[in-house]
XYZ file of C-alpha atoms in Angstrom:
394
model
C 24.101 39.551 11.216
C 25.445 42.625 12.979
C 24.320 46.181 13.565
C 27.934 47.407 13.881
C 30.618 47.696 11.225
C 32.098 45.238 8.751
C 35.252 45.780 6.693
C 36.164 44.298 3.303
C 39.192 44.691 1.056
C 38.353 45.393 -2.578
C 41.937 45.735 -3.812
C 42.087 47.597 -7.105
C 38.773 46.209 -8.399
C 36.471 48.797 -10.030
C 32.792 48.769 -9.087
C 31.751 47.153 -12.361
C 34.746 44.829 -12.457
C 34.092 42.667 -9.411
C 33.989 45.032 -6.433
C 30.207 44.626 -6.069
C 30.660 40.864 -5.636
C 32.502 41.729 -2.411
C 30.376 44.683 -1.300
C 26.877 43.276 -1.747
C 27.352 40.040 0.280
C 29.011 42.059 3.061
C 26.042 44.405 3.266
C 23.672 41.459 3.743
C 25.477 40.726 7.015
C 24.483 44.122 8.427
C 21.232 45.274 9.930
C 19.710 48.543 8.766
C 22.048 51.338 9.809
C 25.138 49.142 10.031
C 28.287 50.526 8.394
C 30.460 48.748 5.833
C 34.075 49.865 5.428
C 35.468 49.190 1.952
C 39.226 49.357 1.429
C 39.965 50.122 -2.213
C 42.856 51.177 -4.457
C 40.547 51.845 -7.416
C 40.586 55.510 -8.379
C 36.961 55.456 -9.569
C 35.506 53.559 -6.599
C 34.394 56.665 -4.658
C 32.206 58.204 -7.367
C 30.890 54.800 -8.455
C 30.013 53.722 -4.917
C 28.184 56.990 -4.271
C 26.067 56.537 -7.422
C 25.402 52.906 -6.655
C 24.311 53.697 -3.072
C 21.786 56.256 -4.329
C 20.318 53.670 -6.707
C 20.185 50.913 -4.063
C 19.017 53.243 -1.248
C 22.080 52.839 0.930
C 23.993 55.882 2.225
C 27.515 56.708 1.074
C 29.251 58.332 4.056
C 32.422 59.445 2.296
C 36.031 58.309 2.288
C 39.436 58.824 3.798
C 42.887 58.219 2.339
C 45.113 55.662 4.069
C 48.679 54.634 3.341
C 49.806 52.881 0.144
C 47.172 54.481 -2.168
C 44.398 52.788 -0.196
C 41.142 54.660 0.378
C 38.555 53.599 2.950
C 34.973 54.166 1.822
C 32.082 53.972 4.307
C 28.581 52.819 3.354
C 25.611 52.740 5.732
C 23.149 49.976 4.917
C 19.628 51.070 4.035
C 16.415 49.371 5.120
C 15.752 47.598 1.824
C 17.248 44.423 0.399
C 18.060 40.986 1.739
C 19.542 40.493 5.196
C 21.196 37.262 6.296
C 20.037 35.950 9.658
C 20.682 32.844 11.684
C 17.937 30.284 11.024
C 16.665 27.182 12.747
C 17.891 24.102 10.912
C 14.731 22.187 11.854
C 11.719 22.470 9.517
C 9.297 25.220 10.583
C 6.025 24.392 12.329
C 4.265 26.161 9.464
C 5.915 27.033 6.169
C 5.127 30.127 4.125
C 4.005 29.531 0.552
C 5.796 32.694 -0.568
C 9.198 31.088 0.062
C 8.620 28.933 -3.024
C 11.361 26.463 -3.895
C 13.949 28.215 -1.736
C 15.604 25.485 0.373
C 14.803 25.723 4.064
C 17.218 28.114 5.740
C 17.522 30.432 2.735
C 16.900 34.151 3.154
C 14.072 34.851 0.726
C 14.047 38.163 -1.065
C 10.687 39.933 -1.024
C 8.676 40.292 -4.204
C 8.496 36.670 -5.365
C 5.269 34.845 -6.256
C 3.143 32.793 -3.871
C 3.385 29.088 -4.721
C 0.367 26.735 -4.625
C 1.652 24.580 -1.753
C -1.053 23.645 0.729
C 0.712 20.937 2.762
C 2.449 23.481 4.961
C 2.048 22.207 8.544
C 4.953 20.175 9.912
C 2.948 17.934 12.226
C 0.563 17.021 9.400
C 3.318 16.270 6.915
C 6.629 15.058 8.282
C 7.388 12.235 10.690
C 10.759 12.063 12.483
C 11.850 8.860 10.704
C 11.433 10.103 7.136
C 15.068 11.089 6.503
C 16.298 7.710 7.736
C 13.766 5.941 5.505
C 14.933 8.005 2.537
C 18.545 6.970 3.162
C 17.461 3.328 3.391
C 15.544 3.624 0.135
C 18.518 5.077 -1.734
C 20.808 2.321 -0.442
C 18.324 -0.443 -1.339
C 17.694 0.318 -5.024
C 17.910 -2.709 -7.333
C 17.620 -3.445 -11.032
C 14.846 -5.393 -12.725
C 17.248 -6.472 -15.471
C 20.296 -7.280 -13.385
C 18.965 -8.712 -10.127
C 16.194 -11.093 -11.203
C 17.241 -14.518 -12.616
C 14.852 -14.442 -15.573
C 16.491 -17.481 -17.178
C 15.101 -19.651 -14.358
C 11.581 -19.363 -15.819
C 10.379 -22.497 -17.592
C 7.090 -23.535 -19.186
C 4.373 -24.560 -16.706
C 1.146 -26.479 -17.123
C -1.501 -24.224 -18.739
C -3.640 -23.673 -15.626
C -0.609 -22.609 -13.597
C 0.716 -20.448 -16.439
C -2.574 -18.577 -16.500
C -2.676 -18.294 -12.697
C 0.822 -16.776 -12.652
C -0.155 -14.256 -15.299
C -3.351 -13.343 -13.429
C -1.510 -12.869 -10.141
C 1.227 -10.780 -11.727
C -1.275 -8.687 -13.658
C -3.193 -8.058 -10.452
C -0.017 -7.035 -8.640
C 0.951 -4.653 -11.445
C -2.521 -3.108 -11.562
C -2.435 -2.352 -7.864
C 1.128 -1.079 -8.009
C 0.096 1.364 -10.713
C -2.212 2.956 -8.163
C 0.664 3.022 -5.650
C 2.720 4.866 -8.294
C 0.089 7.449 -9.160
C -1.357 8.234 -5.722
C 1.846 9.662 -4.124
C 2.513 11.744 -7.235
C -0.638 13.757 -6.490
C 0.839 15.052 -3.244
C 4.449 15.829 -4.144
C 3.518 19.082 -5.899
C 1.492 20.129 -2.853
C 4.274 19.575 -0.301
C 6.099 22.688 0.808
C 9.847 22.348 0.076
C 10.576 23.052 3.749
C 9.545 19.415 4.146
C 11.405 18.222 1.069
C 12.554 15.035 2.819
C 8.974 13.779 2.549
C 8.829 14.574 -1.165
C 12.200 12.893 -1.643
C 10.992 9.755 0.123
C 7.802 9.692 -1.950
C 9.985 9.952 -5.069
C 11.863 6.804 -3.981
C 8.525 5.131 -3.329
C 7.432 5.955 -6.865
C 10.724 4.602 -8.209
C 10.139 1.388 -6.253
C 6.631 1.053 -7.657
C 7.898 1.649 -11.193
C 10.377 -1.194 -10.765
C 7.703 -3.474 -9.292
C 5.386 -2.796 -12.215
C 8.252 -3.630 -14.560
C 9.074 -6.997 -12.983
C 5.443 -8.021 -12.491
C 4.601 -7.344 -16.138
C 7.780 -9.037 -17.354
C 6.821 -12.123 -15.391
C 3.200 -11.951 -16.546
C 4.277 -11.925 -20.181
C 7.052 -14.495 -19.869
C 5.243 -17.716 -20.745
C 1.679 -17.254 -21.996
C -0.166 -14.966 -24.354
C -3.598 -15.514 -22.787
C -4.844 -12.285 -21.174
C -5.490 -11.776 -17.484
C -8.750 -10.257 -16.248
C -9.019 -6.848 -14.619
C -12.070 -6.986 -12.386
C -14.530 -4.192 -11.772
C -13.923 -4.661 -8.041
C -10.234 -3.908 -8.470
C -10.959 -0.915 -10.677
C -13.497 0.574 -8.266
C -11.240 -0.003 -5.278
C -8.212 1.646 -6.878
C -10.244 4.508 -8.295
C -11.383 5.346 -4.762
C -7.732 5.871 -3.742
C -7.368 8.579 -6.369
C -10.344 10.444 -4.907
C -8.737 10.973 -1.490
C -7.555 14.573 -1.173
C -6.105 14.501 2.360
C -2.440 13.499 2.590
C -2.686 11.648 5.894
C -5.852 9.805 4.885
C -4.171 8.801 1.639
C -1.015 7.573 3.391
C -3.190 5.593 5.772
C -5.327 3.937 3.086
C -2.453 3.257 0.701
C 0.629 2.607 2.824
C -0.737 1.317 6.128
C -3.747 -0.683 4.957
C -3.127 -1.383 1.273
C 0.620 -1.906 1.091
C 0.562 -3.448 4.544
C -1.837 -6.096 3.276
C 0.335 -6.520 0.189
C 3.252 -7.559 2.399
C 1.355 -10.732 3.224
C 0.351 -11.231 -0.408
C 3.969 -10.922 -1.577
C 5.060 -13.404 1.095
C 2.447 -15.789 -0.326
C 3.698 -15.213 -3.885
C 7.269 -15.903 -2.784
C 6.323 -18.977 -0.751
C 4.525 -20.727 -3.619
C 6.628 -19.363 -6.472
C 7.073 -21.860 -9.355
C 10.605 -20.640 -10.110
C 13.505 -18.674 -8.678
C 12.745 -15.519 -10.672
C 9.206 -15.249 -9.311
C 10.388 -15.861 -5.762
C 13.149 -13.274 -6.061
C 11.012 -10.517 -7.541
C 8.393 -11.074 -4.836
C 11.042 -10.981 -2.120
C 12.626 -7.783 -3.394
C 9.266 -6.079 -3.858
C 8.280 -7.082 -0.326
C 11.412 -5.466 1.141
C 10.551 -2.222 -0.661
C 6.921 -2.366 0.418
C 7.956 -2.876 4.047
C 9.718 0.486 3.848
C 6.586 2.132 2.415
C 4.511 0.644 5.209
C 7.021 1.921 7.771
C 6.616 5.407 6.322
C 2.830 5.185 6.481
C 2.880 3.935 10.062
C 5.348 6.612 11.174
C 3.335 9.324 9.444
C -0.005 8.235 10.905
C 1.424 7.631 14.382
C 2.974 11.116 14.385
C -0.218 12.709 13.066
C -2.407 10.924 15.640
C -0.170 12.247 18.415
C -0.783 15.824 17.238
C -4.430 15.690 16.158
C -7.080 14.115 18.376
C -9.676 14.449 15.613
C -7.708 12.247 13.244
C -8.994 8.791 14.232
C -12.655 9.484 13.385
C -11.514 11.053 10.107
C -9.506 7.966 9.202
C -12.364 5.646 10.086
C -14.706 7.810 8.015
C -12.288 7.573 5.067
C -12.272 3.781 5.351
C -16.075 3.714 5.536
C -16.425 5.952 2.474
C -14.125 3.671 0.561
C -16.012 0.581 1.727
C -19.237 2.170 0.510
C -17.886 2.271 -3.039
C -17.677 -1.534 -2.910
C -21.016 -2.142 -1.197
C -22.481 -5.514 -2.101
C -19.147 -7.120 -2.957
C -18.653 -10.056 -0.647
C -15.033 -10.954 -1.206
C -11.878 -11.066 -3.290
C -12.467 -10.703 -7.063
C -13.138 -14.181 -8.477
C -10.298 -14.148 -11.051
C -7.825 -13.240 -8.310
C -9.198 -15.762 -5.819
C -9.072 -18.581 -8.376
C -5.584 -17.626 -9.557
C -4.187 -17.470 -6.032
C -5.697 -20.887 -5.318
C -4.194 -22.516 -8.415
C -0.911 -20.663 -7.835
C -0.565 -22.121 -4.334
C -1.694 -25.534 -5.566
C 0.927 -25.575 -8.322
C -1.664 -26.703 -10.872
C -5.241 -27.884 -11.292
C -5.038 -31.409 -9.883
C -8.049 -31.627 -7.496
C -6.020 -32.903 -4.550
C -3.553 -30.044 -4.893
C -6.334 -27.501 -5.491
C -7.808 -28.383 -2.096
C -4.466 -27.520 -0.504
C -4.307 -24.346 -2.594
C -7.758 -23.338 -1.401
C -6.737 -23.868 2.215
C -3.615 -21.763 1.621
C -5.747 -18.964 0.157
C -8.106 -19.005 3.160
C -5.091 -18.925 5.447
C -3.778 -15.910 3.518
C -6.966 -13.949 4.217
C -6.693 -14.694 7.937
C -3.023 -13.712 7.924
C -3.855 -10.428 6.203
C -6.468 -9.622 8.835
C -4.077 -10.373 11.691
C -1.362 -8.330 10.020
C -3.673 -5.323 9.661
C -4.662 -5.555 13.310
C -1.016 -5.656 14.358
C -0.040 -2.680 12.213
C -3.042 -0.621 13.292
C -2.256 -1.214 16.952
C 1.339 -0.248 16.241
C 0.105 3.003 14.679
C -1.719 3.876 17.901
C -5.242 2.507 17.458
C -7.061 0.600 20.182
C -7.933 -3.061 19.662
C -11.545 -2.130 18.980
C -10.627 0.601 16.516
C -8.185 -1.703 14.743
C -10.786 -4.467 14.405
C -13.367 -2.047 12.996
C -11.001 -0.682 10.363
C -9.581 -4.071 9.379
C -13.062 -5.509 8.871
C -13.938 -2.582 6.594
C -10.794 -2.862 4.449
C -11.334 -3.471 0.741
C -11.613 -7.081 -0.505
C -9.240 -6.010 -3.284
C -6.360 -6.042 -0.715
C -4.762 -2.703 -1.817
């Protein structure tokens, strides 16, 4: 933007026939008091420009005739209207709700409404890695119909059939929460931090695909229903009650989806067919990206808010309180994971399946400790939070 003079050539365009499309943008480059020179061969331009300037509160300074029927008109910019200025390409430390859906860097005309965005502080919203994670997510999209070898599924013995359905139903139920929880925050994110909203949209697309493949696999070979436990329902309901974005990302993506990485590894390891192994593998790759986002977000937030750790621990404790008196993994899930790893109900194999399930719980605990330390927690803090994590896994 300049406070001096700018010149434009309007040719023989009349004011209402295209000249304004040249004049108005040029005026936005000037500060108040700057002068725009308009070269025109339109005979009516002088009178029309003078009238237009009065209406728009600019000042028409008159004209002078040049060679070749060209007239130079001078307009001094008034103090009202939009002015273009150089802007910082980086997201602002705090975004203004009145800028609405205007992309960051736009010059926002006064007089628009105030939008209901309340996630408006950069250091509480956006981590440096989020754009890279978004690009990874876009490149890694896959198809439930095309990329899973569904024809590899064959009939299994009844106990294993039911265990597969129970496990897949449990996975889908938890992934439904992972679909719905991020959706609550997208409408609250200021568009200055749209990269976060865009990543959350890919996360929701991932979860939609996971729900699809888990339910397809659940329904592939048996009509007997799975059981949805009250423990699972109470645990997932508590996620919907969290109103703070960072607390939600921590509970869902760092703790819940982090724990699910180990569960999906287990599902892949003991899969009874290629389709089950492949859908677990692909879901795990997606979930690893979600966990990376959660870790990056929490690590960034911890570095900028020394009060955050006690808030996160308090959030975990509140959630644990909703499941007070529940000693462990829901029985239908525990039994199904045991039979799943055993490959059936033969007692000798069930013993090995039980050992595999106990090993899974230990692996989950160690994985949570590792991720929490990576996020910036001390060993003691990590142990406290991991011990309090829900027995429902997510």
